[in-house]
Each structure stands twice: as C-alpha cells, then as structure tokens.
XYZ file of C-alpha atoms in Angstrom:
659
model
C -31.222 -9.553 27.288
C -33.588 -9.991 24.295
C -32.219 -11.940 21.359
C -33.039 -12.512 17.711
C -35.686 -15.120 18.523
C -37.940 -12.291 19.754
C -37.892 -10.856 16.236
C -37.977 -14.081 14.218
C -40.733 -15.860 16.171
C -39.690 -19.124 14.608
C -39.359 -17.799 11.053
C -36.320 -16.745 9.057
C -36.758 -12.998 8.608
C -37.044 -12.096 4.939
C -37.421 -8.585 3.564
C -35.363 -5.439 3.557
C -35.115 -1.684 3.853
C -38.452 -0.137 2.941
C -38.415 3.562 2.088
C -42.071 4.327 1.272
C -41.539 8.051 1.847
C -40.009 8.049 -1.647
C -43.347 7.000 -3.170
C -46.966 8.194 -3.285
C -49.028 6.672 -0.484
C -51.209 4.744 -2.925
C -48.114 2.666 -3.731
C -48.018 1.277 -0.193
C -50.894 -1.173 -0.652
C -49.384 -2.382 -3.912
C -46.129 -2.935 -2.010
C -47.941 -5.018 0.588
C -49.509 -7.167 -2.120
C -46.088 -7.866 -3.636
C -44.510 -8.438 -0.229
C -47.041 -11.137 0.559
C -46.467 -12.691 -2.845
C -42.729 -12.764 -2.197
C -43.023 -14.145 1.338
C -41.682 -10.962 2.955
C -42.273 -11.015 6.706
C -40.047 -8.131 7.828
C -39.276 -4.590 6.663
C -36.908 -1.970 8.012
C -38.516 1.450 8.269
C -37.235 4.948 8.904
C -33.507 4.602 8.202
C -33.280 7.876 6.247
C -36.476 9.609 7.324
C -35.280 12.257 9.784
C -36.202 15.204 7.544
C -39.705 13.773 7.113
C -40.169 12.987 10.795
C -38.740 16.340 11.967
C -39.132 18.821 9.081
C -38.378 21.746 11.419
C -36.510 21.794 14.732
C -38.722 20.175 17.341
C -41.607 19.449 14.976
C -42.916 15.898 14.769
C -44.650 14.419 11.734
C -45.509 10.874 12.798
C -48.821 10.443 10.990
C -47.368 8.758 7.912
C -45.311 6.393 10.061
C -48.357 5.606 12.223
C -50.217 4.525 9.103
C -47.287 2.431 7.889
C -46.784 0.672 11.212
C -50.487 -0.162 11.357
C -50.494 -1.295 7.725
C -47.553 -3.621 8.317
C -49.150 -5.092 11.430
C -52.490 -5.601 9.706
C -50.656 -7.332 6.849
C -48.715 -9.687 9.121
C -45.356 -8.051 8.374
C -43.025 -7.227 11.246
C -41.064 -3.976 11.452
C -37.425 -3.365 12.242
C -37.714 0.298 13.201
C -34.650 2.440 12.651
C -33.590 5.588 14.382
C -32.995 8.057 11.518
C -29.824 9.569 12.939
C -27.441 8.602 10.131
C -28.674 11.471 7.972
C -29.599 14.720 9.764
C -31.988 17.162 8.041
C -30.518 20.142 6.163
C -31.874 22.554 8.762
C -29.534 21.098 11.360
C -26.433 21.891 9.350
C -27.728 25.352 8.466
C -28.694 26.310 12.017
C -25.922 24.358 13.757
C -22.843 24.163 11.521
C -20.924 22.703 14.460
C -22.827 19.447 13.867
C -21.124 18.991 10.491
C -17.916 16.926 10.375
C -14.641 18.332 9.100
C -11.983 16.409 7.230
C -8.295 16.346 8.084
C -7.750 19.534 6.045
C -10.379 21.364 8.074
C -12.900 21.415 5.240
C -16.554 21.051 6.188
C -18.527 18.095 4.875
C -21.887 19.614 4.001
C -25.377 18.173 3.913
C -26.705 16.766 0.648
C -25.525 13.175 1.094
C -25.632 11.082 4.279
C -23.546 10.437 7.419
C -22.903 14.200 7.629
C -22.736 14.431 11.406
C -19.990 15.013 13.919
C -20.043 12.123 16.362
C -18.633 14.455 19.028
C -21.104 17.322 18.537
C -23.151 17.901 21.688
C -25.862 19.514 19.556
C -26.083 16.532 17.197
C -26.234 14.136 20.119
C -28.991 16.180 21.766
C -31.157 16.196 18.642
C -30.442 12.490 18.009
C -31.483 11.603 21.547
C -34.660 13.674 21.251
C -35.925 12.076 18.031
C -34.982 8.627 19.360
C -36.827 9.308 22.616
C -40.003 10.292 20.802
C -39.830 7.351 18.395
C -39.321 4.911 21.242
C -42.121 6.411 23.321
C -44.536 6.271 20.395
C -43.721 2.871 18.914
C -41.992 0.920 21.684
C -45.151 -1.074 22.382
C -46.521 -1.172 18.834
C -47.470 -4.762 17.905
C -45.628 -4.535 14.555
C -42.278 -3.779 16.214
C -39.822 -6.694 16.088
C -36.419 -5.057 16.449
C -34.706 -1.661 16.803
C -32.102 -0.638 14.219
C -29.863 2.187 15.483
C -28.476 4.656 12.916
C -26.991 3.014 9.788
C -23.503 1.830 8.850
C -21.605 3.929 11.395
C -18.590 5.220 9.454
C -18.160 8.963 10.060
C -14.758 10.452 10.812
C -14.350 13.972 12.173
C -11.285 16.141 12.706
C -13.259 19.232 13.841
C -13.080 21.308 17.017
C -15.473 19.282 19.164
C -13.808 16.081 17.990
C -10.486 17.659 18.983
C -11.752 18.308 22.508
C -13.243 14.827 22.744
C -10.049 13.204 21.439
C -8.019 15.082 24.031
C -10.375 13.891 26.774
C -10.179 10.331 25.462
C -6.373 10.491 25.599
C -6.398 11.881 29.132
C -8.578 8.965 30.209
C -6.289 6.470 28.454
C -2.902 7.802 29.556
C -3.550 9.982 32.595
C -0.462 12.156 32.143
C 1.369 13.855 29.295
C 4.520 11.940 30.216
C 2.667 8.675 29.614
C 1.285 9.949 26.312
C 4.728 11.112 25.188
C 6.167 7.682 25.954
C 3.346 5.879 24.163
C 3.563 8.081 21.086
C 7.384 8.127 20.976
C 7.366 11.917 20.717
C 11.134 12.148 21.168
C 11.149 11.430 17.426
C 10.997 14.604 15.283
C 10.746 16.916 18.319
C 7.091 16.141 18.908
C 7.117 16.245 22.718
C 3.949 17.735 24.230
C 4.126 20.068 27.249
C 0.432 21.002 27.444
C -2.701 19.025 26.688
C -3.932 21.822 24.421
C -1.016 21.154 22.100
C -2.400 17.674 21.396
C -4.497 17.570 18.218
C -6.189 15.008 16.002
C -3.859 13.846 13.204
C -4.784 16.620 10.774
C -3.007 17.406 7.513
C 0.749 17.367 8.106
C 3.748 18.334 5.990
C 5.059 14.771 5.929
C 4.254 11.491 7.641
C 2.124 11.665 10.768
C 2.963 10.075 14.089
C 1.679 6.498 13.594
C 0.620 5.988 17.229
C -1.281 9.271 17.161
C -3.086 8.021 14.055
C -3.722 4.642 15.710
C -5.167 6.277 18.818
C -7.368 8.520 16.670
C -8.776 5.414 15.005
C -9.439 3.880 18.426
C -11.055 7.120 19.580
C -13.272 7.312 16.489
C -14.573 3.780 17.050
C -15.265 4.623 20.690
C -16.930 7.977 19.882
C -19.294 6.345 17.417
C -19.988 3.610 19.956
C -21.004 6.296 22.461
C -23.555 7.550 19.918
C -24.895 4.033 19.434
C -25.109 3.327 23.155
C -26.964 6.570 23.858
C -29.709 5.653 21.380
C -29.692 1.979 22.335
C -30.284 2.821 25.973
C -33.216 5.071 25.091
C -35.078 2.466 23.035
C -34.230 -0.287 25.542
C -35.757 1.775 28.340
C -39.044 2.069 26.446
C -39.113 -1.513 25.117
C -36.763 -3.751 27.107
C -38.261 -6.845 25.481
C -37.253 -5.787 21.938
C -33.744 -6.613 20.634
C -31.469 -3.815 19.391
C -28.935 -3.891 16.567
C -26.979 -1.764 14.143
C -25.540 -2.873 10.838
C -21.827 -3.504 10.386
C -20.219 -3.271 6.973
C -18.269 -6.314 5.832
C -14.555 -6.087 6.645
C -14.923 -2.408 7.520
C -11.832 -1.024 9.201
C -13.557 1.893 10.927
C -15.005 0.069 13.941
C -13.672 -2.466 16.412
C -16.443 -4.966 15.700
C -15.422 -7.237 18.595
C -16.027 -4.386 21.041
C -19.231 -3.250 19.338
C -20.766 -6.734 19.103
C -20.661 -7.061 22.883
C -23.070 -4.119 23.076
C -25.640 -5.511 20.628
C -28.520 -7.887 21.225
C -28.242 -8.971 17.584
C -25.215 -8.739 15.297
C -26.067 -7.590 11.774
C -24.015 -7.307 8.609
C -24.282 -5.641 5.196
C -22.574 -7.702 2.499
C -22.111 -7.021 -1.204
C -19.812 -9.534 -2.935
C -18.906 -8.726 -6.526
C -20.849 -11.036 -8.891
C -17.774 -11.142 -11.135
C -15.449 -12.213 -8.304
C -14.634 -15.908 -8.859
C -14.212 -16.182 -5.085
C -17.314 -14.216 -4.147
C -18.656 -17.297 -2.384
C -15.518 -17.562 -0.275
C -15.760 -13.879 0.595
C -19.330 -14.479 1.715
C -18.268 -17.444 3.831
C -15.551 -15.335 5.476
C -17.950 -12.515 6.331
C -20.561 -14.970 7.609
C -18.003 -16.791 9.773
C -16.779 -13.478 11.180
C -20.299 -12.247 11.909
C -21.343 -15.548 13.504
C -18.265 -15.397 15.707
C -19.023 -11.825 16.760
C -22.512 -13.094 17.616
C -20.850 -15.637 19.943
C -21.973 -18.499 17.739
C -25.657 -17.628 17.859
C -27.924 -16.585 14.987
C -27.256 -13.252 13.293
C -28.773 -11.191 10.475
C -27.945 -10.212 6.937
C -29.335 -6.695 7.195
C -28.404 -5.714 3.647
C -27.473 -7.476 0.441
C -28.227 -6.689 -3.200
C -30.913 -8.421 -5.236
C -28.987 -7.417 -8.372
C -26.255 -4.901 -9.182
C -24.976 -2.203 -6.845
C -24.148 1.300 -8.068
C -20.765 2.097 -6.549
C -18.311 -0.150 -8.399
C -16.526 1.044 -11.513
C -18.686 -1.366 -13.496
C -21.833 -2.635 -11.777
C -22.717 -6.108 -12.987
C -26.017 -7.863 -12.224
C -26.096 -11.236 -10.523
C -26.450 -14.168 -12.922
C -29.594 -16.230 -12.470
C -29.381 -18.323 -9.306
C -26.409 -16.552 -7.709
C -28.504 -14.432 -5.347
C -30.328 -17.561 -4.164
C -27.037 -19.376 -3.638
C -25.546 -16.567 -1.559
C -28.733 -16.122 0.480
C -28.848 -19.805 1.396
C -25.119 -19.745 2.113
C -25.786 -17.112 4.782
C -28.465 -19.327 6.341
C -26.111 -22.305 6.244
C -23.519 -20.330 8.203
C -25.886 -19.132 10.888
C -28.117 -16.304 9.625
C -31.716 -16.191 10.838
C -32.508 -13.147 8.680
C -31.895 -12.586 4.966
C -32.701 -9.016 4.005
C -31.891 -6.548 1.256
C -31.264 -2.961 0.474
C -33.844 -2.214 -0.609
C -37.467 -3.294 -1.243
C -38.324 -1.136 -4.244
C -35.602 0.278 -6.499
C -35.484 4.072 -6.225
C -36.341 6.219 -9.236
C -34.408 9.254 -8.002
C -31.380 9.970 -5.881
C -27.852 8.636 -5.743
C -28.889 4.977 -5.580
C -31.458 4.770 -8.364
C -29.218 2.253 -10.137
C -28.717 0.180 -6.979
C -30.997 -2.832 -7.279
C -34.107 -3.498 -5.228
C -36.168 -6.601 -4.558
C -38.662 -4.976 -6.924
C -36.490 -3.654 -9.727
C -37.363 -1.064 -12.354
C -38.672 -4.027 -14.381
C -41.401 -4.513 -11.784
C -43.059 -7.687 -10.599
C -42.572 -9.476 -13.928
C -38.830 -8.862 -13.952
C -36.352 -11.654 -13.279
C -35.162 -10.049 -10.045
C -38.558 -10.158 -8.345
C -39.240 -13.667 -9.606
C -35.983 -14.864 -8.038
C -36.787 -13.015 -4.826
C -40.101 -14.918 -4.688
C -38.275 -18.228 -5.028
C -35.867 -17.336 -2.231
C -38.740 -16.275 0.028
C -40.583 -19.530 -0.597
C -37.522 -21.656 0.137
C -36.702 -19.770 3.326
C -40.252 -20.434 4.476
C -39.669 -24.153 3.884
C -36.520 -24.097 6.010
C -37.690 -21.806 8.801
C -39.074 -24.416 11.147
C -35.952 -26.617 10.952
C -33.317 -23.857 10.954
C -34.387 -20.866 13.015
C -32.563 -20.663 16.327
C -30.147 -23.516 15.574
C -26.382 -23.221 15.504
C -23.715 -24.109 13.000
C -21.780 -27.238 13.970
C -18.988 -26.214 16.342
C -15.822 -25.269 14.468
C -12.503 -26.815 15.453
C -10.418 -24.108 13.761
C -10.161 -20.410 14.606
C -8.775 -17.547 12.530
C -7.469 -14.680 14.656
C -8.403 -11.088 13.853
C -7.708 -7.861 15.739
C -8.816 -4.469 14.429
C -6.015 -2.705 16.320
C -3.490 -4.770 14.384
C -5.247 -3.853 11.141
C -5.266 -0.137 11.995
C -1.591 -0.128 12.940
C -0.639 -1.905 9.717
C -2.044 0.999 7.672
C 0.576 3.561 8.703
C 2.238 5.615 5.967
C 5.756 4.441 6.798
C 5.095 0.722 6.506
C 7.441 -1.698 4.795
C 5.151 -2.573 1.894
C 2.044 -1.007 0.433
C 1.459 -4.282 -1.415
C 0.527 -6.066 1.811
C -3.190 -5.495 2.338
C -4.447 -6.876 5.642
C -7.943 -7.914 4.458
C -6.472 -9.676 1.431
C -4.029 -11.596 3.620
C -6.871 -12.653 5.945
C -8.941 -13.609 2.938
C -6.101 -15.739 1.494
C -5.822 -17.771 4.702
C -9.566 -18.182 5.090
C -9.815 -19.170 1.432
C -7.271 -21.934 2.015
C -9.471 -23.379 4.770
C -12.643 -22.887 2.721
C -11.156 -24.720 -0.250
C -10.115 -27.495 2.131
C -13.809 -27.692 3.175
C -13.025 -26.735 6.771
C -15.465 -24.393 8.531
C -13.702 -21.914 10.822
C -14.620 -19.392 13.478
C -12.968 -16.035 13.937
C -11.601 -15.029 17.319
C -9.771 -12.169 18.989
C -6.194 -13.060 20.033
C -7.096 -12.531 23.692
C -10.146 -14.841 23.566
C -10.220 -18.265 25.186
C -8.924 -20.546 22.396
C -9.006 -23.838 24.287
C -11.984 -25.207 22.308
C -10.035 -25.184 19.034
C -7.690 -27.877 17.778
C -6.067 -25.467 15.340
C -5.584 -21.692 15.457
C -4.303 -19.767 12.448
C -2.952 -16.215 12.464
C -2.889 -14.698 8.977
C -1.155 -11.583 10.286
C -1.109 -9.624 13.544
C 1.467 -6.857 13.161
C 0.505 -5.387 16.540
C -0.025 -7.650 19.533
C -0.581 -6.926 23.199
C 1.370 -8.797 25.850
C -1.869 -10.511 26.870
C -2.431 -11.749 23.309
C 1.103 -13.117 23.041
C 0.863 -14.864 26.401
C -2.484 -16.314 25.297
C -0.996 -17.853 22.139
C 2.010 -19.238 23.977
C -0.262 -20.793 26.618
C -2.528 -22.235 23.906
C 0.390 -24.100 22.313
C 1.844 -25.231 25.642
C -1.558 -26.656 26.544
C -1.620 -28.807 23.411
C -3.078 -26.561 20.705
C -1.616 -26.225 17.213
C -0.775 -22.729 15.980
C 0.064 -21.658 12.417
C 1.210 -18.062 12.101
C 1.782 -15.839 9.084
C 4.472 -13.264 8.407
C 4.760 -9.782 9.941
C 3.232 -10.901 13.227
C 4.229 -9.752 16.703
C 6.403 -6.929 15.399
C 4.890 -4.114 17.499
C 3.330 -3.675 20.926
C 0.010 -1.931 21.598
C 1.678 1.505 21.238
C 3.070 0.505 17.815
C 6.549 0.327 19.333
C 8.739 -2.190 17.499
C 9.576 -5.000 19.864
C 13.190 -5.724 20.601
C 14.600 -8.104 18.029
C 11.943 -7.196 15.421
C 9.519 -9.799 16.828
C 8.505 -10.458 20.395
C 10.981 -12.788 22.113
C 8.214 -15.071 23.383
C 7.014 -15.648 19.826
C 10.536 -16.189 18.523
C 11.070 -18.835 21.162
C 7.684 -20.398 20.377
C 8.414 -20.742 16.651
C 12.107 -21.579 16.877
C 13.393 -18.302 15.427
C 16.915 -17.549 16.593
C 17.399 -14.188 14.913
C 15.162 -12.153 12.629
C 17.793 -10.268 10.631
C 15.560 -8.292 8.272
C 12.312 -8.120 6.320
C 12.354 -8.584 2.532
C 9.002 -7.444 1.127
C 8.280 -8.379 -2.481
C 7.152 -6.210 -5.371
C 3.761 -6.649 -7.019
C 3.798 -9.931 -8.911
C 7.211 -10.930 -7.553
C 7.647 -14.368 -6.004
C 10.349 -16.217 -4.119
C 11.217 -19.860 -4.575
C 10.675 -22.111 -1.590
C 11.228 -25.842 -1.515
C 7.902 -27.117 -2.872
C 6.109 -23.847 -3.675
C 6.406 -20.151 -4.481
C 6.003 -17.424 -1.871
C 4.258 -14.128 -2.538
C 4.071 -10.621 -1.035
C 6.773 -11.026 1.605
C 9.892 -12.836 2.771
C 12.145 -12.622 5.798
C 15.792 -13.146 6.591
C 15.489 -15.523 9.527
C 17.993 -17.664 11.367
C 16.535 -20.807 12.904
C 17.174 -21.624 16.547
C 18.919 -24.845 17.491
C 15.743 -26.384 18.913
C 13.596 -25.989 15.792
C 12.039 -29.250 14.579
C 11.648 -28.615 10.848
C 12.647 -26.032 8.276
C 11.468 -25.477 4.715
C 14.130 -23.283 3.062
C 14.151 -20.568 0.464
C 15.850 -21.571 -2.774
C 18.100 -19.135 -4.610
C 18.464 -15.381 -4.260
C 19.555 -13.487 -1.182
C 17.732 -15.826 1.201
C 18.967 -19.117 -0.264
C 18.958 -21.839 2.378
C 17.348 -19.705 5.057
C 14.024 -20.869 6.562
C 10.808 -19.860 4.847
C 8.688 -22.114 7.082
C 9.627 -23.229 10.586
C 8.048 -25.738 12.888
C 8.758 -26.179 16.543
C 6.494 -28.725 18.168
C 2.919 -27.590 17.540
C 3.872 -24.082 16.422
C 4.415 -23.155 12.760
C 5.698 -19.879 11.315
C 5.411 -18.868 7.646
C 7.688 -15.982 6.683
C 6.027 -15.647 3.282
C 2.527 -16.084 1.869
C 2.469 -19.365 -0.062
C 0.622 -19.356 -3.361
C -2.999 -20.354 -2.893
C -2.787 -24.097 -3.649
C 0.298 -24.466 -1.450
C -1.306 -22.669 1.489
C -4.423 -24.807 1.092
C -2.406 -28.022 1.079
C -0.300 -26.955 4.044
C -3.265 -25.961 6.214
C -5.254 -29.048 5.198
C -2.329 -31.295 6.154
C -1.812 -29.553 9.486
C -5.550 -29.689 10.200
C -5.564 -33.419 9.486
C -2.647 -33.890 11.896
C -4.684 -32.245 14.645
C -7.744 -34.384 13.950
C -9.720 -31.719 12.078
C -11.606 -33.219 9.151
C -13.513 -31.665 6.249
C -17.255 -31.258 6.746
C -17.816 -33.973 4.135
C -15.272 -36.178 2.370
C -14.945 -36.292 -1.404
C -16.466 -32.900 -2.155
C -15.958 -31.402 -5.626
C -13.744 -28.305 -5.518
C -16.542 -25.776 -6.048
C -18.941 -27.287 -3.515
C -19.260 -25.913 -0.003
C -20.643 -28.074 2.796
C -21.871 -26.759 6.146
C -23.803 -28.496 8.910
C -26.361 -26.505 10.873
C -28.936 -27.786 13.314
C -28.716 -31.352 12.083
C -29.029 -30.334 8.421
C -26.354 -30.583 5.760
C -26.185 -27.642 3.361
C -24.483 -28.320 0.020
C -23.801 -25.265 -2.151
C -22.337 -25.431 -5.637
C -20.411 -22.246 -6.412
C -19.482 -23.504 -9.855
C -21.114 -22.853 -13.208
C -21.163 -26.559 -14.059
C -23.320 -29.283 -12.601
C -21.666 -31.731 -10.210
C -22.379 -34.997 -8.430
C -21.780 -34.824 -4.681
C -21.287 -38.080 -2.768
C -23.431 -38.148 0.377
C -23.312 -41.544 2.078
C -26.633 -42.798 3.396
C -30.225 -41.764 2.824
C -31.378 -38.161 3.014
C -34.304 -35.969 2.063
C -33.731 -32.629 0.345
C -35.905 -30.133 2.208
C -35.946 -27.758 -0.762
C -37.339 -30.253 -3.255
C -38.773 -33.024 -1.086
C -36.729 -35.536 -3.102
C -35.145 -38.605 -1.532
C -31.363 -38.771 -1.896
C -29.362 -41.974 -1.629
C -25.533 -41.853 -1.594
C -25.241 -38.876 -3.967
C -26.986 -35.654 -4.959
C -26.897 -33.796 -8.264
C -26.319 -30.052 -8.065
C -26.701 -27.848 -11.105
C -25.103 -24.471 -11.720
C -25.259 -22.510 -8.444
C -27.316 -25.394 -7.078
C -28.213 -25.897 -3.423
C -29.428 -28.901 -1.466
C -30.438 -28.924 2.197
C -30.334 -32.517 3.374
C -31.885 -34.183 6.385
C -30.774 -37.704 7.229
C -33.427 -40.396 6.952
C -33.166 -43.384 9.281
C-alpha cells in the first residue's frame, strides 16, 4: 500500500488548495513565481472544478488542467489531484433532481452551494465514477501527480427516497429480521413496532422525540453510505495508479463520520483544522486534533490538508491571526507528526462565498504580512524536512479513548443534560494532560491498549460488551484506568444497562449502587473535598472493597463518593475544574511511571519529541526561558543552546542534541 513518503519524497509538503479556474490564465505564471518564492512544493487541484471539467453531461474539458499539470511539473511543484465530486454541476440537479439531497422535512437542498449530492443516488454515483475514471486514466501516470484527494470534507446527510431505500437495506444487513430490529430499537415503546420493512423510514420530522436508536443507526448508515462513495472513487484511481497514495480530508472533531473506520481505508490520513485565534486554548485544541489524527494514522506521518493563513469567514466575528501564531501552529503540527502543512487556499478569492476567507496570498498581495509570514514558514519547513520527514513522534504512554458511536448516542433529544457536550468533555481531559506536558495518543475502546501505562476515558456513554471486557482486561493485566462520568450507561443499541452502569464496570471501579444522576445547570458547581466539580454529579454508593473515596461536601450528595479508586481503576462522577483535573491526572500519571516530556517547563510551553528532535513551542504572549539540560543546536536558527533556550512570544525552537 503506498504511503505518504511517495508524495513527500523526503520533503515536508507545503502549499494548499489551488483554484486557478477562478483567475485569468495569465495569473498562473505569476502564481508559480510566488509559489517558488514561498517554498511551495505541493498544490491541490480540481477540488471544485466539476462544472469546468464537465460543462455538459458527458463532455470533457481537460485542456486547462493539462496545461496546469504540465506547468506544475515544469516548475518542480507536485500535485495532489482531487476528484471534483463534492460539488456537482448545476446541470446534474436540473436534469436529475433525484441526485439532490433532502432534509428531514423532505425539502430539497438545491445547487448553488456545495455538497449538494445524495450519497445514495445511483445517478450521482454513476456520474461521479465516470468523471473519476476519466481523470484517473488521463493523469494517473502524469509526473506531477503525488497524491489523490477524493471528494472534499464528506459531510452530506440525506433523508430522501433513495436514502430511504438504502437505509432499509443497511438495516436488513445489520439485523436480518424485523424481530431483531424491533428488539434493538425498543419499538414496544410508543407503539412503534414494525410489521413490514417498508414501514421503516429514516428519522424524518416527527411530532415529538424520535426513537434514539433509529437516529443512532441513521448516523451509522450515513457514515457508511459516504464511505461507499469514497471507496468507489478510491478504487478507480488506485486501479489506474496503484503506486500513488489516496486520501480524503477529515474535519476536526466532526461528528458525521466514524473516523476510526474511515482511516483504515486511507493510505494517508488528512485533517482540516481551524482553531479560533482568539481561543486562549487554541494551541491545546490543535494538539488534540493532531494527536487524534496521528493516532488514526496508526502513529505514522499524516497531513494538514487545510488550515487558514489568516481569518476564516464563517465565525460570528472572524479575527486574523496575530503575527507569529500561524507559524507556531504550523510547526506544532509538524512536532506532532505532520509531514504536510497546507492551506485553504493559495490565493484569496475575489468572488464567491469565501472571498473573506484568507489565502496564502491575501488581498494585500505579495507585500502583505500574510504572504511574508507564509514565506518564513516555507523556509523553516525546508530547513526541517531532511531531519523530520518520515519520522515518528516519541511513543506515548497515555491513551485517551474515543468512540464516535458513543458520541452519536449522547446527542439524543431525551438526554439528561444539554449542558454536557461530548467534544468539550474530551477537550477538558486532553487539556489536563497537555497542561501537565504529557503527550497522549487517542484510541478506540476496543483497540489493544497494552502498550499504555495509563488510559483515560473522558466519557463513553455507549459501550459495547467487547469494549467493556477490553477495559476490564487492561486493568487486570496491570494497566491504570481513569474514567469520567456518564460512562458505560448504554449498550450498542442505546439500551440502558441494568443498574444504570454495566455491572462489570461497577465492579471494576468499586461502585456498589448507582442510585441516580444529578446533572448540573450551566455555571453550577458542586463541592468536593479539595476541588469543585462541574457539569455533572452522581448519587453513588461505594462498594465494600473500594480502596479510596473522595466525597462530595454539602448538598444532597454530602458524604457520597465523587471520586472512587479500586486498585488501578479510578472513577470520577463529576468533571473537576481544570486545575484539579490537571493535578489529578498528573499525579496518577506519575504513579504509573509516566513523566512529562521535559521537566520544569513554563506553563505556556509545549514540548514534543519527534525523530530525535525536541520541539519547544511557546503558546504565550510573553517571552520565557526554558531549561534544557545539556548542549543542543536550534535547527531553525543554527544557534548553540546550553542548558536553556529563550523563546519569545509564540516562539519555537527545534533542538538537536550535541554530543
């Protein structure tokens, strides 16, 4: 199977989405001049070019793309060639309205934007396969081609007629019989029992709350239906160019796809990431997304397919990045395993919905601050390429568990608290590790966890029997487990487990009885011995064999356990405030032998080891002195460093030990 090294050829890929069809052809040579000046060595072509490539059904207009591919090759710039199937031409919707998706109210989503395709439409799939076939046949052996990029940010839902038929077929394959489906969905509730497969529908608009397992299965089906679209195009391009790696771009913490399942079908895992420049923990968010993407890539190199050189255009207020922040976040991605740092897009658009979304060349042009910073980043990535490309981040000793099925199930309308947001809970736990200067992997709860000294579970509302058995075995084999609230409540059919939490987990954590859940209002806290708890609390009775209890203080839960420990297993029935969670996880990590990447780090400094290099990244606005015992050379500056390094605002050092 081809991997990212085929595309990088020993260099960190640097560039971004290039949409030259938006510009007169005479602009192309000016673009190449600026690309060379900026150190760009890779561009992504064709993402939204279907209407230009196929202006009429069956027509092919490849001449402009021929010239671009040749121009890029002659200029020494590799091409990530996209299939254009994320945005069908208007003629497809006009001639084949069945290719347009419908929302849960049955309303058609028309052309005029993007992602306006029904993943289950046979007509859409036929046209998508045809344009992909012709692209692959024409360019599969082109010397500029470095990687295939299928579609773009798969995210389309569809409740239409063909999706209905496909959903019904998916359910028949999953359950086999209506009796099995009725049991899984709990259709005895509210007289929902199905007597004929044609009665089974997608979860369209309902008078009141929908069946939560029906909704969960529709989310599973949607991920699988989109994956079918990806696989169909992937297989076409792989047949024409088996030596070229294939990818598609995930969106950061996007709930629509089971990224674990999808990543197994990619040669290269790619991510689009847009932290808010005003977020004081934007660096931690980046670290989380990078750790998750690296883990989905099985520890190997991965790509930042999209980031912003400046402001985006879809927030309520779209702030630019302060000077140096884009460089910091780009080098952070490299530190955590990226072998490609790319942007959306190369040149900022002058028309269309994203004309205020930044580009590497902004409206200010080559003399603007944005392009000047892009040049600096390109030059520094070139300095690091030889020492970084193809290397791995130092093996993590801590894993954070994540399951998209658990996330989907937690979103049901009838949940206990709308204040509990799964991504924010995951982010709080990862932040605690990040602030403790501990690098973590992400893992699925059914993965082999034996390599980790510590496993943390921010929240897994839904858990399969296999996942529960895996965690129990991990602890019994000597691992340390720390688990957050609202975990192990439901089985894979979103059926509440007897006792409100699986009995195996209750025995593991020393929980005798879980009497009830006590979710907290926005801003409300509970007192716990030593800290305050947020978001959630639980009325728990400890078992006789529990080793340690930290109790609630005052209120309805006074004296009852907020934190339990039984052997190597910990359970937190609330979310400790950030400093308390950080201290707790740091102490537990130290008990297991996990140590920070580097001792004595200032609070705002992140340290990551990759391929024998030590990356130091200052996320603070103030300069700091970072103790680094021994002698090193900073690869970015060439300076010798002895025992300490000075980092300015958003400063970065990449250190190599000197004997």
